Amino acid sequence: MKFLTTLGTFLTSIVFLNACGSNLTAQSAIESDVCLNESYDEKIERLGITNEKYLSTASKRALAWPDRNNNWYGQFRVRDLKGDFAYEKGVTRRDPSSVLYEDGLYHTWYSRSVGPSKGFTDNFDDKTWPWDYTDVWHATSKDGITWKEHKAAVERGKAGEFDDRSVFTPEVFKHEDTYYLVYQTVKSPYIQRVKNQVGISSSSSPWGPWKKHPEPILSPADNGQWLGDDPHNRFSVINKGDFDSHKVHDPYLTFFNGKFHLYYKGEQMGWEITFGGREIRHGVATSDSPFGPFTKSPFNPISNSGHEVAIWHYDGGIGSLITTDGPERNTVQWAKDGVNFEILANIKSAPHAMGLLRKNDNSKQPFKIFDWGLTHKYQNKDYQYIQRFDGSQPKRSKTSATYKLKCAD
Ligand code: AAL
């Protein structure tokens, strides 16, 4: 009897698998570089299951994994950089944007601040985090190794403005000869319960001048309720509200399917530690203009895990690398519609706060987007500096002969 039920669950998972396969197939033309389309017996053999009559819970889970080959599996090595991106005591340079290659030069933007941080104290003027009292700066490089720092591209606003305390964690997007910087903003006082927003500036050149848009383009959901009035307690709530009820972070602007898409990280009021760690999720909002108004997707959140946002264009869809937090951390994901993401690979680890090299968008080759880019490293809690990551894929046989890709041809 037990055998029959196990067989039963199995058959359903086969159906599910094929549905998965067909869902992906229906969803994309990348079937050829993602799925194996294995038969049940081929899976049993590949998973090395000696006796399918005695399936461990782990093997049952393995048999239910989505049908994937290894084309999106890879690893990263991180190294120090030269010039102005070498570690400098007393200065924080972190959360680098994507890297643009323009007129023979690599350009990036990043958070820059000076001095130690004190955390949340009763003196609201104290520097709280390394990204407090921060401006967005610009640097260039001929070779991606030695970087020259230039000047601030976007500075904090005047007292009372929505970005008077800090502008940080920028991303850059070039669209029809106009450059856009999107970034996080904080209005004073920087208390733990402060609600970050997202600002935007634009320019006709990567060298600026950058024209600041006077209003934030994205704000947290306003349906959470704090419990009590301790300004530094973000865990006591009457209700949590949406996944982005406290913070909208790590903005990434792009143009997709005829609309501007703003991907972002959401932090919830009263977030908790779950079986996958910290509760962090991503969202997306769309607009016909880079300056908004942006409408948040009814499908939000579009990830159940993640931290900083790393998004790219691939095969007519959108790729996303989920890092750091949640049950699906360290997964490479992809969505044909930019909203419904499937897991393509589970990787060992990934750099933080990745700045991807935009000229590798829309590469035909999987994993090419990770050739190299920027990240940051904590020298200590007060000071961080920008490093480079280089992505590569393990010497691997294209899915070995026995598992010849059925769906390729
Ligand atoms: C980073 C990013 C955002 C947060 C902080 C600085 O990891 O998620 O930028 O605000 O940490």
CSV table of C-alpha atoms and ligand atoms in Angstrom, one decimal:
chain,number,residue,atom,x,y,z
A,1,MET,CA,0.0,0.0,0.0
A,2,LYS,CA,2.7,2.5,1.1
A,3,PHE,CA,4.5,1.7,-2.2
A,4,LEU,CA,1.4,2.5,-4.1
A,5,THR,CA,0.9,5.9,-2.4
A,6,THR,CA,4.6,6.8,-3.0
A,7,LEU,CA,4.1,5.7,-6.6
A,8,GLY,CA,1.0,8.0,-6.5
A,9,THR,CA,2.9,11.0,-5.3
A,10,PHE,CA,5.5,10.3,-7.8
A,11,LEU,CA,3.2,10.2,-10.7
A,12,THR,CA,1.8,13.5,-9.6
A,13,SER,CA,5.3,15.0,-9.4
A,14,ILE,CA,6.0,13.7,-12.9
A,15,VAL,CA,2.9,15.5,-14.1
A,16,PHE,CA,3.9,18.5,-12.1
A,17,LEU,CA,7.4,18.4,-13.6
A,18,ASN,CA,6.1,18.2,-17.1
A,19,ALA,CA,3.7,21.0,-16.2
A,20,CYS,CA,6.7,22.9,-14.9
A,21,GLY,CA,8.7,22.1,-18.0
A,22,SER,CA,5.8,23.1,-20.2
A,23,ASN,CA,5.1,26.2,-18.1
A,24,LEU,CA,8.7,27.2,-18.7
A,25,THR,CA,8.4,26.1,-22.3
A,26,ALA,CA,5.1,28.0,-22.7
A,27,GLN,CA,6.8,30.9,-21.0
A,28,SER,CA,10.0,31.1,-23.0
A,29,ALA,CA,12.1,30.1,-25.8
A,30,ILE,CA,15.1,29.5,-23.5
A,31,GLU,CA,13.9,26.0,-22.9
A,32,SER,CA,16.9,24.9,-24.9
A,33,ASP,CA,19.4,26.3,-22.4
A,34,VAL,CA,17.5,25.5,-19.2
A,35,CYS,CA,15.7,22.2,-19.1
A,36,LEU,CA,16.7,18.6,-19.4
A,37,ASN,CA,13.4,17.0,-20.0
A,38,GLU,CA,14.5,13.9,-18.4
A,39,SER,CA,12.3,10.8,-18.0
A,40,TYR,CA,11.6,9.6,-14.5
A,41,ASP,CA,14.1,6.7,-14.9
A,42,GLU,CA,16.8,9.1,-16.2
A,43,LYS,CA,16.2,11.2,-13.1
A,44,ILE,CA,16.4,8.2,-10.7
A,45,GLU,CA,19.7,7.2,-12.3
A,46,ARG,CA,21.2,10.8,-12.4
A,47,LEU,CA,20.2,11.3,-8.7
A,48,GLY,CA,21.9,8.0,-8.0
A,49,ILE,CA,18.9,6.6,-6.2
A,50,THR,CA,19.8,2.9,-5.6
A,51,ASN,CA,16.4,1.7,-4.7
A,52,GLU,CA,13.3,3.7,-5.8
A,53,LYS,CA,11.1,1.6,-3.5
A,54,TYR,CA,12.8,3.3,-0.6
A,55,LEU,CA,12.8,6.9,-1.4
A,56,SER,CA,14.2,9.2,1.3
A,57,THR,CA,12.4,12.5,1.9
A,58,ALA,CA,15.4,14.2,0.4
A,59,SER,CA,15.2,12.1,-2.7
A,60,LYS,CA,11.5,12.9,-3.0
A,61,ARG,CA,12.4,16.6,-2.8
A,62,ALA,CA,15.1,16.1,-5.4
A,63,LEU,CA,12.7,14.4,-7.7
A,64,ALA,CA,10.3,17.3,-7.5
A,65,TRP,CA,13.0,19.9,-8.3
A,66,PRO,CA,12.3,21.9,-11.4
A,67,ASP,CA,13.8,20.5,-14.6
A,68,ARG,CA,17.1,22.4,-15.0
A,69,ASN,CA,20.6,21.9,-16.6
A,70,ASN,CA,23.7,23.7,-15.5
A,71,ASN,CA,23.9,26.6,-17.9
A,72,TRP,CA,23.2,29.2,-15.3
A,73,TYR,CA,25.4,27.7,-12.6
A,74,GLY,CA,28.6,29.6,-11.7
A,75,GLN,CA,30.8,31.2,-9.1
A,76,PHE,CA,32.4,34.5,-8.3
A,77,ARG,CA,35.8,35.7,-7.1
A,78,VAL,CA,36.2,39.1,-5.6
A,79,ARG,CA,39.3,41.3,-5.6
A,80,ASP,CA,40.6,44.7,-4.5
A,81,LEU,CA,40.8,47.5,-7.0
A,82,LYS,CA,43.4,50.2,-7.6
A,83,GLY,CA,43.4,54.0,-7.7
A,84,ASP,CA,40.6,55.8,-5.8
A,85,PHE,CA,38.7,52.5,-5.1
A,86,ALA,CA,41.5,51.1,-3.0
A,87,TYR,CA,40.5,51.1,0.7
A,88,GLU,CA,40.9,54.5,2.3
A,89,LYS,CA,40.6,54.9,6.1
A,90,GLY,CA,37.9,57.4,7.1
A,91,VAL,CA,36.0,57.2,3.8
A,92,THR,CA,33.1,54.8,2.9
A,93,ARG,CA,32.5,54.0,-0.8
A,94,ARG,CA,29.8,51.4,-1.2
A,95,ASP,CA,26.6,50.1,-3.1
A,96,PRO,CA,28.1,50.7,-6.5
A,97,SER,CA,25.7,51.2,-9.4
A,98,SER,CA,25.8,49.3,-12.7
A,99,VAL,CA,28.9,50.0,-14.9
A,100,LEU,CA,28.3,51.8,-18.1
A,101,TYR,CA,30.9,51.7,-20.9
A,102,GLU,CA,30.8,55.1,-22.7
A,103,ASP,CA,33.4,56.5,-25.1
A,104,GLY,CA,36.2,54.1,-24.1
A,105,LEU,CA,35.6,54.6,-20.4
A,106,TYR,CA,33.8,52.6,-17.7
A,107,HIS,CA,31.6,54.8,-15.5
A,108,THR,CA,30.0,54.0,-12.1
A,109,TRP,CA,28.2,55.8,-9.3
A,110,TYR,CA,28.2,54.9,-5.6
A,111,SER,CA,27.5,56.0,-2.0
A,112,ARG,CA,30.3,58.1,-0.5
A,113,SER,CA,30.4,59.3,3.1
A,114,VAL,CA,33.1,60.1,5.7
A,115,GLY,CA,33.6,59.4,9.4
A,116,PRO,CA,32.5,56.6,11.8
A,117,SER,CA,28.9,55.7,12.4
A,118,LYS,CA,27.3,55.6,15.9
A,119,GLY,CA,24.1,53.7,15.2
A,120,PHE,CA,20.7,54.9,16.5
A,121,THR,CA,21.3,57.2,19.5
A,122,ASP,CA,19.2,59.8,21.3
A,123,ASN,CA,21.1,62.5,19.4
A,124,PHE,CA,19.3,62.5,16.1
A,125,ASP,CA,22.3,64.3,14.5
A,126,ASP,CA,24.7,61.4,15.1
A,127,LYS,CA,25.7,59.5,12.0
A,128,THR,CA,23.7,56.3,12.2
A,129,TRP,CA,24.9,54.0,9.4
A,130,PRO,CA,27.8,54.3,6.9
A,131,TRP,CA,25.2,55.4,4.3
A,132,ASP,CA,24.0,58.3,6.5
A,133,TYR,CA,25.1,61.9,5.5
A,134,THR,CA,25.9,60.4,2.1
A,135,ASP,CA,26.0,61.8,-1.5
A,136,VAL,CA,26.2,59.9,-4.8
A,137,TRP,CA,29.6,60.2,-6.4
A,138,HIS,CA,31.0,59.3,-9.8
A,139,ALA,CA,34.2,57.5,-10.9
A,140,THR,CA,35.7,56.2,-14.2
A,141,SER,CA,38.2,53.6,-15.3
A,142,LYS,CA,39.9,52.7,-18.5
A,143,ASP,CA,40.4,49.0,-17.6
A,144,GLY,CA,37.9,48.2,-14.8
A,145,ILE,CA,40.8,47.8,-12.4
A,146,THR,CA,42.2,51.3,-11.7
A,147,TRP,CA,39.5,53.8,-10.9
A,148,LYS,CA,39.5,57.6,-10.7
A,149,GLU,CA,37.1,59.4,-8.5
A,150,HIS,CA,35.6,62.6,-9.9
A,151,LYS,CA,33.0,64.5,-7.9
A,152,ALA,CA,29.5,64.2,-6.4
A,153,ALA,CA,26.9,63.7,-9.1
A,154,VAL,CA,23.8,64.0,-6.8
A,155,GLU,CA,24.0,65.8,-3.4
A,156,ARG,CA,21.6,65.9,-0.4
A,157,GLY,CA,18.8,68.4,-0.7
A,158,LYS,CA,18.3,71.6,1.3
A,159,ALA,CA,17.0,71.3,4.9
A,160,GLY,CA,13.3,70.3,4.9
A,161,GLU,CA,13.5,68.6,1.5
A,162,PHE,CA,12.6,64.9,1.1
A,163,ASP,CA,16.3,64.0,0.6
A,164,ASP,CA,17.9,66.5,3.0
A,165,ARG,CA,19.7,63.8,5.2
A,166,SER,CA,21.1,61.3,2.7
A,167,VAL,CA,21.1,60.2,-1.0
A,168,PHE,CA,22.6,56.8,-1.5
A,169,THR,CA,22.6,53.3,-3.1
A,170,PRO,CA,22.3,54.6,-6.7
A,171,GLU,CA,21.6,52.8,-10.0
A,172,VAL,CA,22.1,54.2,-13.4
A,173,PHE,CA,20.1,53.7,-16.6
A,174,LYS,CA,20.7,55.1,-20.1
A,175,HIS,CA,17.6,55.5,-22.3
A,176,GLU,CA,17.5,57.3,-25.6
A,177,ASP,CA,20.6,59.4,-24.9
A,178,THR,CA,19.5,60.5,-21.5
A,179,TYR,CA,21.1,59.1,-18.3
A,180,TYR,CA,19.1,58.5,-15.2
A,181,LEU,CA,20.3,58.0,-11.6
A,182,VAL,CA,17.8,56.5,-9.2
A,183,TYR,CA,18.8,56.3,-5.5
A,184,GLN,CA,17.5,56.0,-2.0
A,185,THR,CA,16.6,59.1,0.0
A,186,VAL,CA,16.2,59.9,3.7
A,187,LYS,CA,14.7,63.0,5.2
A,188,SER,CA,15.9,64.1,8.6
A,189,PRO,CA,15.8,62.9,11.4
A,190,TYR,CA,17.3,59.5,10.5
A,191,ILE,CA,15.5,57.5,13.1
A,192,GLN,CA,15.1,53.7,12.8
A,193,ARG,CA,11.4,54.2,11.9
A,194,VAL,CA,12.3,56.6,9.1
A,195,LYS,CA,10.6,55.7,5.7
A,196,ASN,CA,13.1,55.7,2.9
A,197,GLN,CA,12.0,56.9,-0.5
A,198,VAL,CA,13.4,56.8,-4.1
A,199,GLY,CA,14.6,59.9,-6.0
A,200,ILE,CA,15.7,60.4,-9.6
A,201,SER,CA,18.1,62.8,-11.4
A,202,SER,CA,18.8,63.0,-15.1
A,203,SER,CA,21.5,64.3,-17.5
A,204,SER,CA,22.4,64.2,-21.1
A,205,SER,CA,26.0,63.1,-20.2
A,206,PRO,CA,27.5,60.7,-17.7
A,207,TRP,CA,29.6,63.6,-16.5
A,208,GLY,CA,26.5,65.6,-15.6
A,209,PRO,CA,25.3,68.2,-14.7
A,210,TRP,CA,22.5,66.1,-13.1
A,211,LYS,CA,19.1,67.7,-12.8
A,212,LYS,CA,17.3,66.5,-9.7
A,213,HIS,CA,13.6,65.7,-10.0
A,214,PRO,CA,11.9,67.7,-7.2
A,215,GLU,CA,9.6,64.8,-6.0
A,216,PRO,CA,10.3,61.2,-4.8
A,217,ILE,CA,9.2,58.7,-7.5
A,218,LEU,CA,8.5,55.8,-5.1
A,219,SER,CA,7.5,55.5,-1.5
A,220,PRO,CA,6.7,52.7,1.0
A,221,ALA,CA,3.2,51.4,1.3
A,222,ASP,CA,1.3,53.3,4.0
A,223,ASN,CA,-0.7,50.4,5.4
A,224,GLY,CA,1.5,49.3,8.3
A,225,GLN,CA,0.9,50.6,11.9
A,226,TRP,CA,3.6,51.0,14.6
A,227,LEU,CA,3.0,49.9,18.1
A,228,GLY,CA,4.2,52.5,20.7
A,229,ASP,CA,6.2,55.6,19.8
A,230,ASP,CA,9.8,54.5,20.2
A,231,PRO,CA,11.5,56.1,17.1
A,232,HIS,CA,14.2,53.4,17.1
A,233,ASN,CA,12.0,50.3,17.3
A,234,ARG,CA,11.1,48.9,13.9
A,235,PHE,CA,9.8,45.6,15.2
A,236,SER,CA,6.8,46.7,17.4
A,237,VAL,CA,3.8,46.9,15.1
A,238,ILE,CA,0.0,46.7,15.4
A,239,ASN,CA,0.1,45.4,11.8
A,240,LYS,CA,3.0,45.0,9.4
A,241,GLY,CA,1.3,46.2,6.2
A,242,ASP,CA,2.7,45.3,2.8
A,243,PHE,CA,6.2,43.9,2.1
A,244,ASP,CA,7.4,47.5,1.5
A,245,SER,CA,5.6,49.2,4.3
A,246,HIS,CA,8.8,50.5,5.9
A,247,LYS,CA,11.4,50.9,3.1
A,248,VAL,CA,11.8,51.0,-0.6
A,249,HIS,CA,15.5,50.3,-1.3
A,250,ASP,CA,18.0,49.4,-4.0
A,251,PRO,CA,16.1,50.9,-6.9
A,252,TYR,CA,16.9,49.7,-10.4
A,253,LEU,CA,15.3,51.5,-13.4
A,254,THR,CA,15.0,49.9,-16.9
A,255,PHE,CA,12.7,49.9,-20.0
A,256,PHE,CA,10.9,46.7,-20.7
A,257,ASN,CA,7.8,45.7,-22.7
A,258,GLY,CA,7.1,49.4,-23.6
A,259,LYS,CA,7.2,50.7,-20.1
A,260,PHE,CA,9.7,52.0,-17.5
A,261,HIS,CA,10.1,49.3,-14.8
A,262,LEU,CA,11.4,50.2,-11.4
A,263,TYR,CA,12.6,47.1,-9.5
A,264,TYR,CA,13.3,47.6,-5.8
A,265,LYS,CA,13.8,45.9,-2.5
A,266,GLY,CA,11.0,46.2,0.1
A,267,GLU,CA,11.4,46.2,3.9
A,268,GLN,CA,8.4,45.5,6.0
A,269,MET,CA,7.5,47.1,9.3
A,270,GLY,CA,8.0,44.5,12.0
A,271,TRP,CA,9.9,42.0,9.8
A,272,GLU,CA,11.0,38.8,11.5
A,273,ILE,CA,13.6,36.1,11.2
A,274,THR,CA,12.1,33.0,9.4
A,275,PHE,CA,13.4,29.6,8.5
A,276,GLY,CA,15.2,31.3,5.7
A,277,GLY,CA,16.5,34.2,7.8
A,278,ARG,CA,15.5,37.8,7.4
A,279,GLU,CA,12.3,38.7,5.6
A,280,ILE,CA,13.2,40.7,2.5
A,281,ARG,CA,11.4,40.7,-0.8
A,282,HIS,CA,11.5,42.5,-4.1
A,283,GLY,CA,8.9,44.5,-6.0
A,284,VAL,CA,8.4,46.2,-9.3
A,285,ALA,CA,6.5,49.4,-10.3
A,286,THR,CA,5.8,50.6,-13.8
A,287,SER,CA,5.3,54.0,-15.6
A,288,ASP,CA,5.2,55.6,-19.0
A,289,SER,CA,7.7,58.2,-17.8
A,290,PRO,CA,10.9,57.7,-15.8
A,291,PHE,CA,9.7,60.5,-13.5
A,292,GLY,CA,6.5,58.5,-12.8
A,293,PRO,CA,3.8,58.3,-11.5
A,294,PHE,CA,4.8,54.7,-10.9
A,295,THR,CA,2.2,52.0,-10.3
A,296,LYS,CA,3.2,49.1,-8.1
A,297,SER,CA,2.6,45.7,-9.6
A,298,PRO,CA,-0.5,43.9,-8.2
A,299,PHE,CA,1.7,40.8,-8.3
A,300,ASN,CA,4.1,42.3,-5.7
A,301,PRO,CA,6.1,41.0,-4.0
A,302,ILE,CA,7.7,39.3,-7.0
A,303,SER,CA,10.4,37.6,-4.9
A,304,ASN,CA,10.2,35.8,-1.6
A,305,SER,CA,13.8,36.3,-0.8
A,306,GLY,CA,16.8,38.6,-1.6
A,307,HIS,CA,18.6,41.8,-0.6
A,308,GLU,CA,20.2,44.2,-3.0
A,309,VAL,CA,18.7,44.1,-6.5
A,310,ALA,CA,20.7,42.7,-9.5
A,311,ILE,CA,18.6,42.7,-12.6
A,312,TRP,CA,19.4,42.2,-16.3
A,313,HIS,CA,17.8,41.6,-19.7
A,314,TYR,CA,18.0,38.1,-21.2
A,315,ASP,CA,16.2,36.4,-24.1
A,316,GLY,CA,13.3,38.9,-24.2
A,317,GLY,CA,12.8,38.5,-20.4
A,318,ILE,CA,14.3,39.7,-17.1
A,319,GLY,CA,16.9,37.9,-15.0
A,320,SER,CA,17.4,38.5,-11.3
A,321,LEU,CA,20.1,37.2,-8.9
A,322,ILE,CA,18.6,36.8,-5.4
A,323,THR,CA,21.2,37.1,-2.7
A,324,THR,CA,21.8,37.2,1.1
A,325,ASP,CA,18.3,36.8,2.7
A,326,GLY,CA,15.4,34.3,2.5
A,327,PRO,CA,14.9,30.7,1.5
A,328,GLU,CA,15.7,31.4,-2.1
A,329,ARG,CA,18.9,33.3,-1.5
A,330,ASN,CA,21.7,32.6,-4.0
A,331,THR,CA,19.4,31.7,-6.8
A,332,VAL,CA,19.5,32.9,-10.4
A,333,GLN,CA,16.0,33.6,-11.6
A,334,TRP,CA,14.3,34.6,-14.8
A,335,ALA,CA,10.8,35.8,-15.9
A,336,LYS,CA,9.6,36.3,-19.4
A,337,ASP,CA,7.1,38.9,-18.2
A,338,GLY,CA,9.5,40.5,-15.7
A,339,VAL,CA,7.1,39.6,-12.9
A,340,ASN,CA,6.8,35.8,-12.5
A,341,PHE,CA,10.4,34.6,-11.8
A,342,GLU,CA,11.5,30.9,-12.1
A,343,ILE,CA,14.6,29.6,-10.5
A,344,LEU,CA,17.2,28.7,-13.1
A,345,ALA,CA,20.1,27.8,-10.8
A,346,ASN,CA,21.1,27.6,-7.1
A,347,ILE,CA,24.6,29.0,-6.8
A,348,LYS,CA,27.1,28.7,-3.8
A,349,SER,CA,27.2,32.4,-3.0
A,350,ALA,CA,27.1,35.8,-4.6
A,351,PRO,CA,28.7,39.2,-4.0
A,352,HIS,CA,26.7,41.8,-2.2
A,353,ALA,CA,25.3,45.0,-3.8
A,354,MET,CA,26.3,44.0,-7.3
A,355,GLY,CA,26.9,46.6,-10.0
A,356,LEU,CA,26.5,44.7,-13.3
A,357,LEU,CA,28.2,45.6,-16.5
A,358,ARG,CA,25.4,46.9,-18.7
A,359,LYS,CA,27.0,46.1,-22.0
A,360,ASN,CA,26.5,42.4,-21.2
A,361,ASP,CA,22.7,42.8,-21.1
A,362,ASN,CA,20.9,40.7,-23.7
A,363,SER,CA,24.0,38.5,-24.2
A,364,LYS,CA,23.0,35.3,-25.9
A,365,GLN,CA,25.3,33.3,-23.6
A,366,PRO,CA,23.9,32.4,-20.2
A,367,PHE,CA,25.9,33.7,-17.2
A,368,LYS,CA,27.8,36.3,-19.5
A,369,ILE,CA,26.1,39.1,-17.5
A,370,PHE,CA,28.3,38.0,-14.6
A,371,ASP,CA,31.6,38.3,-16.5
A,372,TRP,CA,32.7,41.1,-14.2
A,373,GLY,CA,31.2,44.0,-12.2
A,374,LEU,CA,31.4,45.8,-8.9
A,375,THR,CA,30.6,45.0,-5.3
A,376,HIS,CA,31.7,46.3,-1.9
A,377,LYS,CA,33.5,45.0,1.2
A,378,TYR,CA,33.3,45.8,4.8
A,379,GLN,CA,36.8,46.8,6.0
A,380,ASN,CA,34.9,47.2,9.4
A,381,LYS,CA,31.5,48.4,10.5
A,382,ASP,CA,32.3,52.0,9.8
A,383,TYR,CA,34.1,51.8,6.5
A,384,GLN,CA,33.5,49.9,3.3
A,385,TYR,CA,35.2,50.1,-0.1
A,386,ILE,CA,34.4,49.0,-3.6
A,387,GLN,CA,35.8,45.8,-5.1
A,388,ARG,CA,35.4,43.9,-8.4
A,389,PHE,CA,33.8,40.5,-8.9
A,390,ASP,CA,34.7,38.2,-11.8
A,391,GLY,CA,32.1,35.5,-12.6
A,392,SER,CA,33.0,32.1,-14.1
A,393,GLN,CA,31.5,28.7,-14.7
A,394,PRO,CA,33.0,25.5,-13.5
A,395,LYS,CA,34.6,23.3,-16.2
A,396,ARG,CA,31.6,21.3,-17.0
A,397,SER,CA,30.4,19.0,-19.6
A,398,LYS,CA,27.4,20.4,-21.5
A,399,THR,CA,24.8,18.0,-20.1
A,400,SER,CA,26.5,14.7,-20.6
A,401,ALA,CA,25.7,12.5,-23.6
A,402,THR,CA,23.2,10.3,-21.9
A,403,TYR,CA,21.2,13.3,-21.0
A,404,LYS,CA,21.4,14.8,-24.5
A,405,LEU,CA,19.1,17.8,-24.5
A,406,LYS,CA,15.9,16.6,-26.0
A,407,CYS,CA,14.4,20.0,-26.2
A,408,ALA,CA,17.3,21.7,-28.0
A,409,ASP,CA,16.4,20.7,-31.5
B,1,AAL,C1,22.3,48.0,1.5
B,1,AAL,C2,21.1,48.3,0.6
B,1,AAL,C3,20.6,49.6,1.0
B,1,AAL,C4,20.3,49.7,2.5
B,1,AAL,C5,21.7,49.7,3.0
B,1,AAL,C6,22.3,50.7,2.1
B,1,AAL,O1,22.5,46.6,1.6
B,1,AAL,O2,20.1,47.4,0.8
B,1,AAL,O3,21.6,50.6,0.9
B,1,AAL,O4,19.7,50.9,2.8
B,1,AAL,O5,22.2,48.4,2.8
